[in-house]
Short mmCIF file of C-alpha atoms in Angstrom, two decimals:
data_model
loop_
_atom_site.label_atom_id
_atom_site.label_comp_id
_atom_site.label_asym_id
_atom_site.label_seq_id
_atom_site.Cartn_x
_atom_site.Cartn_y
_atom_site.Cartn_z
CA MET A 1 -40.64 -1.68 30.28
CA LYS A 2 -39.41 0.87 27.70
CA ARG A 3 -36.10 1.13 29.53
CA ALA A 4 -35.72 -2.62 29.53
CA LEU A 5 -36.43 -2.81 25.79
CA LEU A 6 -33.84 -0.14 24.99
CA ALA A 7 -31.25 -1.95 27.10
CA LEU A 8 -31.97 -5.21 25.31
CA VAL A 9 -31.55 -3.60 21.88
CA ALA A 10 -28.42 -1.75 22.95
CA GLY A 11 -26.88 -4.99 24.11
CA ALA A 12 -27.75 -6.78 20.87
CA LEU A 13 -26.80 -4.11 18.30
CA THR A 14 -23.10 -3.75 17.56
CA PHE A 15 -21.18 -1.77 14.98
CA THR A 16 -18.24 -3.48 13.23
CA THR A 17 -15.47 -1.74 11.29
CA PRO A 18 -13.57 -4.67 9.67
CA ALA A 19 -10.58 -2.77 8.28
CA LEU A 20 -10.81 0.76 9.65
CA ALA A 21 -7.43 0.64 11.35
CA ASP A 22 -5.84 -1.14 8.36
CA VAL A 23 -6.44 1.83 6.05
CA HIS A 24 -4.32 4.09 8.25
CA ARG A 25 -1.54 1.49 8.31
CA THR A 26 -1.65 0.84 4.55
CA THR A 27 1.30 2.30 2.67
CA LEU A 28 2.20 2.46 -1.02
CA VAL A 29 5.90 3.07 -1.65
CA LEU A 30 7.16 3.96 -5.13
CA VAL A 31 10.70 2.75 -5.81
CA VAL A 32 11.96 4.72 -8.80
CA ASP A 33 15.11 4.29 -10.90
CA ALA A 34 17.04 7.59 -10.82
CA SER A 35 19.87 6.50 -13.13
CA ALA A 36 20.92 8.49 -16.20
CA SER A 37 18.89 6.36 -18.61
CA MET A 38 15.66 7.49 -16.90
CA ALA A 39 16.26 11.15 -17.82
CA GLY A 40 13.92 12.86 -20.26
CA ASP A 41 10.76 11.09 -21.40
CA ASN A 42 10.98 8.22 -18.90
CA ILE A 43 11.04 10.33 -15.73
CA SER A 44 8.46 12.66 -17.25
CA ALA A 45 6.10 9.70 -17.74
CA VAL A 46 6.68 8.60 -14.14
CA ARG A 47 5.85 12.06 -12.81
CA LYS A 48 2.62 12.20 -14.82
CA ALA A 49 1.57 8.74 -13.63
CA VAL A 50 2.25 9.56 -9.98
CA ALA A 51 0.29 12.81 -10.30
CA THR A 52 -2.91 10.75 -10.46
CA LEU A 53 -2.41 9.94 -6.77
CA THR A 54 -3.45 13.47 -5.86
CA THR A 55 -7.04 12.55 -6.69
CA THR A 56 -7.08 8.76 -6.20
CA LEU A 57 -5.21 8.06 -2.94
CA PRO A 58 -7.82 6.91 -0.38
CA ALA A 59 -8.25 8.95 2.77
CA GLY A 60 -5.90 7.76 5.51
CA ALA A 61 -3.58 5.83 3.16
CA GLN A 62 0.04 6.90 2.74
CA VAL A 63 2.47 7.09 -0.17
CA GLY A 64 6.26 7.20 0.08
CA LEU A 65 9.20 7.29 -2.33
CA VAL A 66 12.59 5.64 -2.71
CA THR A 67 14.89 6.69 -5.57
CA PHE A 68 18.04 4.79 -6.46
CA SER A 69 21.17 5.17 -8.59
CA SER A 70 24.91 4.68 -8.24
CA ARG A 71 24.96 8.09 -6.47
CA GLY A 72 23.00 6.56 -3.61
CA VAL A 73 19.50 5.80 -2.39
CA GLU A 74 17.20 8.54 -1.16
CA THR A 75 13.90 8.14 0.66
CA VAL A 76 10.80 10.24 1.26
CA GLU A 77 8.91 9.06 4.31
CA PRO A 78 5.32 7.92 3.62
CA ASP A 79 2.77 10.69 3.96
CA VAL A 80 -0.97 11.04 3.49
CA ASP A 81 -0.27 13.94 1.10
CA PRO A 82 0.94 12.73 -2.36
CA ALA A 83 2.24 16.25 -3.07
CA VAL A 84 5.29 15.43 -0.93
CA VAL A 85 6.26 12.61 -3.31
CA LEU A 86 5.44 14.67 -6.40
CA SER A 87 7.71 17.46 -5.18
CA ALA A 88 10.61 15.04 -4.66
CA LEU A 89 10.12 13.53 -8.12
CA GLY A 90 9.99 16.97 -9.66
CA ALA A 91 13.33 17.87 -8.12
CA MET A 92 15.01 14.58 -9.08
CA GLN A 93 17.79 14.79 -11.68
CA PRO A 94 18.50 11.28 -13.03
CA SER A 95 22.19 10.43 -13.40
CA GLY A 96 24.68 7.67 -12.71
CA GLY A 97 24.24 3.91 -12.84
CA THR A 98 21.46 1.61 -11.64
CA ALA A 99 21.37 0.39 -8.02
CA LEU A 100 18.08 -1.50 -8.21
CA TYR A 101 18.85 -4.10 -5.54
CA ASP A 102 19.92 -1.43 -3.04
CA GLY A 103 16.75 0.55 -3.79
CA ILE A 104 14.43 -2.38 -3.12
CA THR A 105 16.33 -3.38 0.03
CA THR A 106 16.18 0.17 1.39
CA ALA A 107 12.45 0.33 0.67
CA LEU A 108 11.85 -2.94 2.54
CA ASP A 109 13.91 -1.78 5.52
CA SER A 110 11.96 1.48 5.71
CA LEU A 111 8.53 -0.13 6.04
CA ALA A 112 7.00 0.14 9.50
CA ASP A 113 4.27 -2.38 8.68
CA PRO A 114 5.25 -4.63 5.71
CA ALA A 115 2.11 -6.76 5.99
CA HIS A 116 -0.01 -3.72 5.13
CA SER A 117 2.35 -2.20 2.57
CA ARG A 118 3.00 -2.51 -1.16
CA LEU A 119 5.91 -1.49 -3.37
CA VAL A 120 5.71 -0.41 -7.01
CA VAL A 121 9.20 -0.49 -8.54
CA VAL A 122 10.02 1.34 -11.80
CA THR A 123 13.23 0.66 -13.71
CA ASP A 124 14.55 0.62 -17.27
CA GLY A 125 17.79 -1.27 -16.87
CA PHE A 126 20.00 -3.89 -15.27
CA ASP A 127 21.52 -3.42 -11.87
CA THR A 128 25.06 -2.10 -12.27
CA SER A 129 25.94 -0.56 -8.93
CA SER A 130 24.33 -2.28 -5.93
CA THR A 131 26.12 -3.61 -2.89
CA HIS A 132 23.27 -6.08 -2.35
CA THR A 133 22.81 -9.23 -4.46
CA ILE A 134 19.82 -10.81 -6.22
CA ASP A 135 19.67 -13.55 -3.60
CA GLN A 136 19.67 -11.06 -0.74
CA VAL A 137 16.80 -9.13 -2.32
CA ARG A 138 14.78 -12.30 -2.91
CA ALA A 139 15.34 -13.42 0.67
CA GLY A 140 14.22 -10.03 1.96
CA LEU A 141 11.11 -10.08 -0.19
CA THR A 142 10.22 -13.62 0.87
CA THR A 143 10.44 -12.91 4.61
CA SER A 144 8.99 -9.38 4.62
CA GLY A 145 5.40 -10.20 3.67
CA VAL A 146 5.20 -7.08 1.50
CA LEU A 147 3.68 -7.23 -2.00
CA VAL A 148 5.89 -5.95 -4.82
CA ASP A 149 4.96 -5.02 -8.40
CA ILE A 150 7.63 -4.04 -10.92
CA VAL A 151 7.21 -1.80 -13.96
CA THR A 152 9.91 -2.30 -16.60
CA VAL A 153 10.71 -0.13 -19.62
CA ALA A 154 12.05 -1.77 -22.80
CA ALA A 155 13.39 -4.65 -20.72
CA PRO A 156 15.24 -7.52 -22.45
CA ASP A 157 14.30 -11.10 -21.58
CA ARG A 158 17.20 -11.53 -19.13
CA ASN A 159 16.08 -8.53 -17.15
CA LEU A 160 12.45 -9.67 -17.17
CA LYS A 161 13.48 -13.02 -15.71
CA THR A 162 15.19 -11.26 -12.81
CA MET A 163 12.15 -9.07 -12.18
CA LYS A 164 9.92 -12.15 -12.28
CA ARG A 165 12.06 -13.83 -9.62
CA PHE A 166 11.43 -10.84 -7.37
CA THR A 167 7.68 -10.67 -7.93
CA ASP A 168 7.34 -14.44 -7.49
CA ALA A 169 9.06 -14.11 -4.11
CA ALA A 170 6.79 -11.21 -3.10
CA GLY A 171 3.46 -12.29 -4.61
CA GLY A 172 3.33 -9.39 -7.08
CA ARG A 173 3.52 -9.02 -10.85
CA VAL A 174 5.64 -7.54 -13.64
CA PHE A 175 4.21 -4.78 -15.87
CA GLN A 176 5.97 -4.18 -19.18
CA ALA A 177 6.17 -0.91 -21.09
CA ALA A 178 7.71 -1.17 -24.55
CA ASP A 179 9.05 2.39 -24.39
CA SER A 180 8.63 5.74 -22.64
CA ALA A 181 5.47 6.44 -24.66
CA GLU A 182 3.77 3.48 -22.95
CA LEU A 183 5.30 4.01 -19.54
CA GLN A 184 2.75 6.48 -18.18
CA ASP A 185 -0.26 4.28 -18.97
CA VAL A 186 1.44 1.10 -17.75
CA MET A 187 2.56 2.71 -14.51
CA GLN A 188 -0.88 4.22 -13.90
CA ARG A 189 -2.34 0.74 -14.27
CA ALA A 190 0.20 -0.70 -11.84
CA ILE A 191 -0.49 2.03 -9.28
CA ALA A 192 -4.26 1.59 -9.64
CA GLN A 193 -4.01 -2.14 -8.95
CA ALA A 194 -1.67 -1.58 -6.00
CA MET A 195 -3.79 1.21 -4.52
CA PRO A 196 -4.78 0.71 -0.89
CA SER A 197 -8.49 0.07 -0.38
CA PRO A 198 -10.56 3.00 0.84
CA SER A 199 -11.87 3.00 4.38
CA PRO A 200 -14.96 0.76 4.50
CA SER A 201 -18.26 2.06 5.73
CA PRO A 202 -19.14 0.66 9.16
CA THR A 203 -21.43 -2.34 8.80
CA PRO A 204 -24.19 -2.90 11.36
CA SER A 205 -24.24 -6.36 12.89
CA PHE A 206 -26.99 -7.91 14.98
CA SER A 207 -26.37 -10.56 17.61
CA SER A 208 -28.91 -12.63 19.42
CA PRO A 209 -30.74 -10.76 22.21
CA SER A 210 -30.07 -13.73 24.47
CA SER A 211 -26.34 -12.91 24.38
CA ALA A 212 -26.87 -9.42 25.80
CA THR A 213 -25.80 -8.65 29.35
CA PRO A 214 -28.71 -9.03 31.79
CA ILE A 215 -30.78 -5.88 31.80
CA ALA A 216 -31.08 -5.49 35.56
CA SER A 217 -27.29 -5.40 36.09
CA GLN A 218 -26.65 -2.76 33.41
CA GLY A 219 -29.25 -0.16 34.18
CA GLY A 220 -30.13 0.19 30.50
CA SER A 221 -26.69 -0.24 28.86
CA GLY A 222 -25.36 -3.53 27.42
CA ASN A 223 -21.67 -4.31 26.97
CA GLY A 224 -21.94 -5.67 23.37
CA ASN A 225 -18.44 -7.12 23.37
CA SER A 226 -19.05 -10.01 20.95
CA GLU A 227 -16.69 -10.31 18.00
CA GLY A 228 -17.28 -12.38 14.84
CA ALA A 229 -14.55 -14.54 13.41
CA GLY A 230 -12.41 -12.60 10.94
CA ARG A 231 -14.05 -9.29 11.78
CA GLY A 232 -12.80 -6.19 13.54
CA PRO A 233 -13.68 -5.18 17.10
CA SER A 234 -17.35 -4.52 17.77
CA ILE A 235 -18.25 -1.08 19.11
CA PRO A 236 -21.36 -1.06 21.33
CA VAL A 237 -24.10 1.40 20.39
CA ASP A 238 -25.74 2.57 23.59
CA VAL A 239 -28.19 4.98 21.99
CA LEU A 240 -30.70 3.59 19.59
CA VAL A 241 -30.88 6.58 17.26
CA THR A 242 -27.48 8.29 17.50
CA PHE A 243 -24.27 6.31 16.80
CA ALA A 244 -20.69 7.35 17.52
CA VAL A 245 -17.74 5.45 16.04
CA SER A 246 -14.40 6.29 17.60
#
C-alpha cells in the first residue's frame, strides 16, 4: 500500500523549469562606436557603464562586444565573463570615422540565436564610412528577430530619426544622452533594461493523479511526461523527498 501511494505521488508530481535553457542562450551584445569622436570622456563613460556588468550579469547569460569605425569592425565573442568585454574596451583606441551600419550588420551576423539576443548600440555621430546602407540594416533588423536599443550622445534630430527607424524595425528604443557627462547613467539604464532575465527557480506543478501511469506497470515509478501549454519540459520526480533537476 505504501509503495502504491509513493508511485501515485511520483507520477503526479512534476518539476517545470519554464526558461532554464533560455538563460544559457540569452546574449547581450554591446555595439560601440570606436570613431575618433568617442575618444576621451565618451569612451570613459562607456567603460564605467559596462563595468556594472561584472556584478549584475545573471548566471549563465553572455555578453559580447562589437566595435566599429572606418578602420574596420572588431568583435569579441559572447562570454559568460564580462571581464573579457571590459578588457577589450580598455584596450580600444578610438580613431577614424563612423561605420555604424557595418557595426550593426556585423553584430546581427554574429548572433547564434537572435531570438534570445539583444543589442545595445552606442554612438555619437552620423555614419560616414559604412559599406552597408540604412535600408540594408533595417531589413536585417526586421528579419532577425533580435531586439535593439540605441544610446545616442548629443545627437541632432536627423540622427535621432535614423536611430528611431532602426529601433522601430527591431522593437527596441532610443536612449538620449545630452553629453558625455550623462552618457554613463543613460547607458547603465539601457543595459539594465536590456539585461537578460536571471535563471528562474524551478516551480513545482501538480497534475491529476488519474493521469499518472498505472501503478502496477511501473513498479513504483511514474513517467510524469505531461507538459502544460507554454511551459518548459516537465522533469519527473521519482523520490518524494529528494529532487534532482538536470
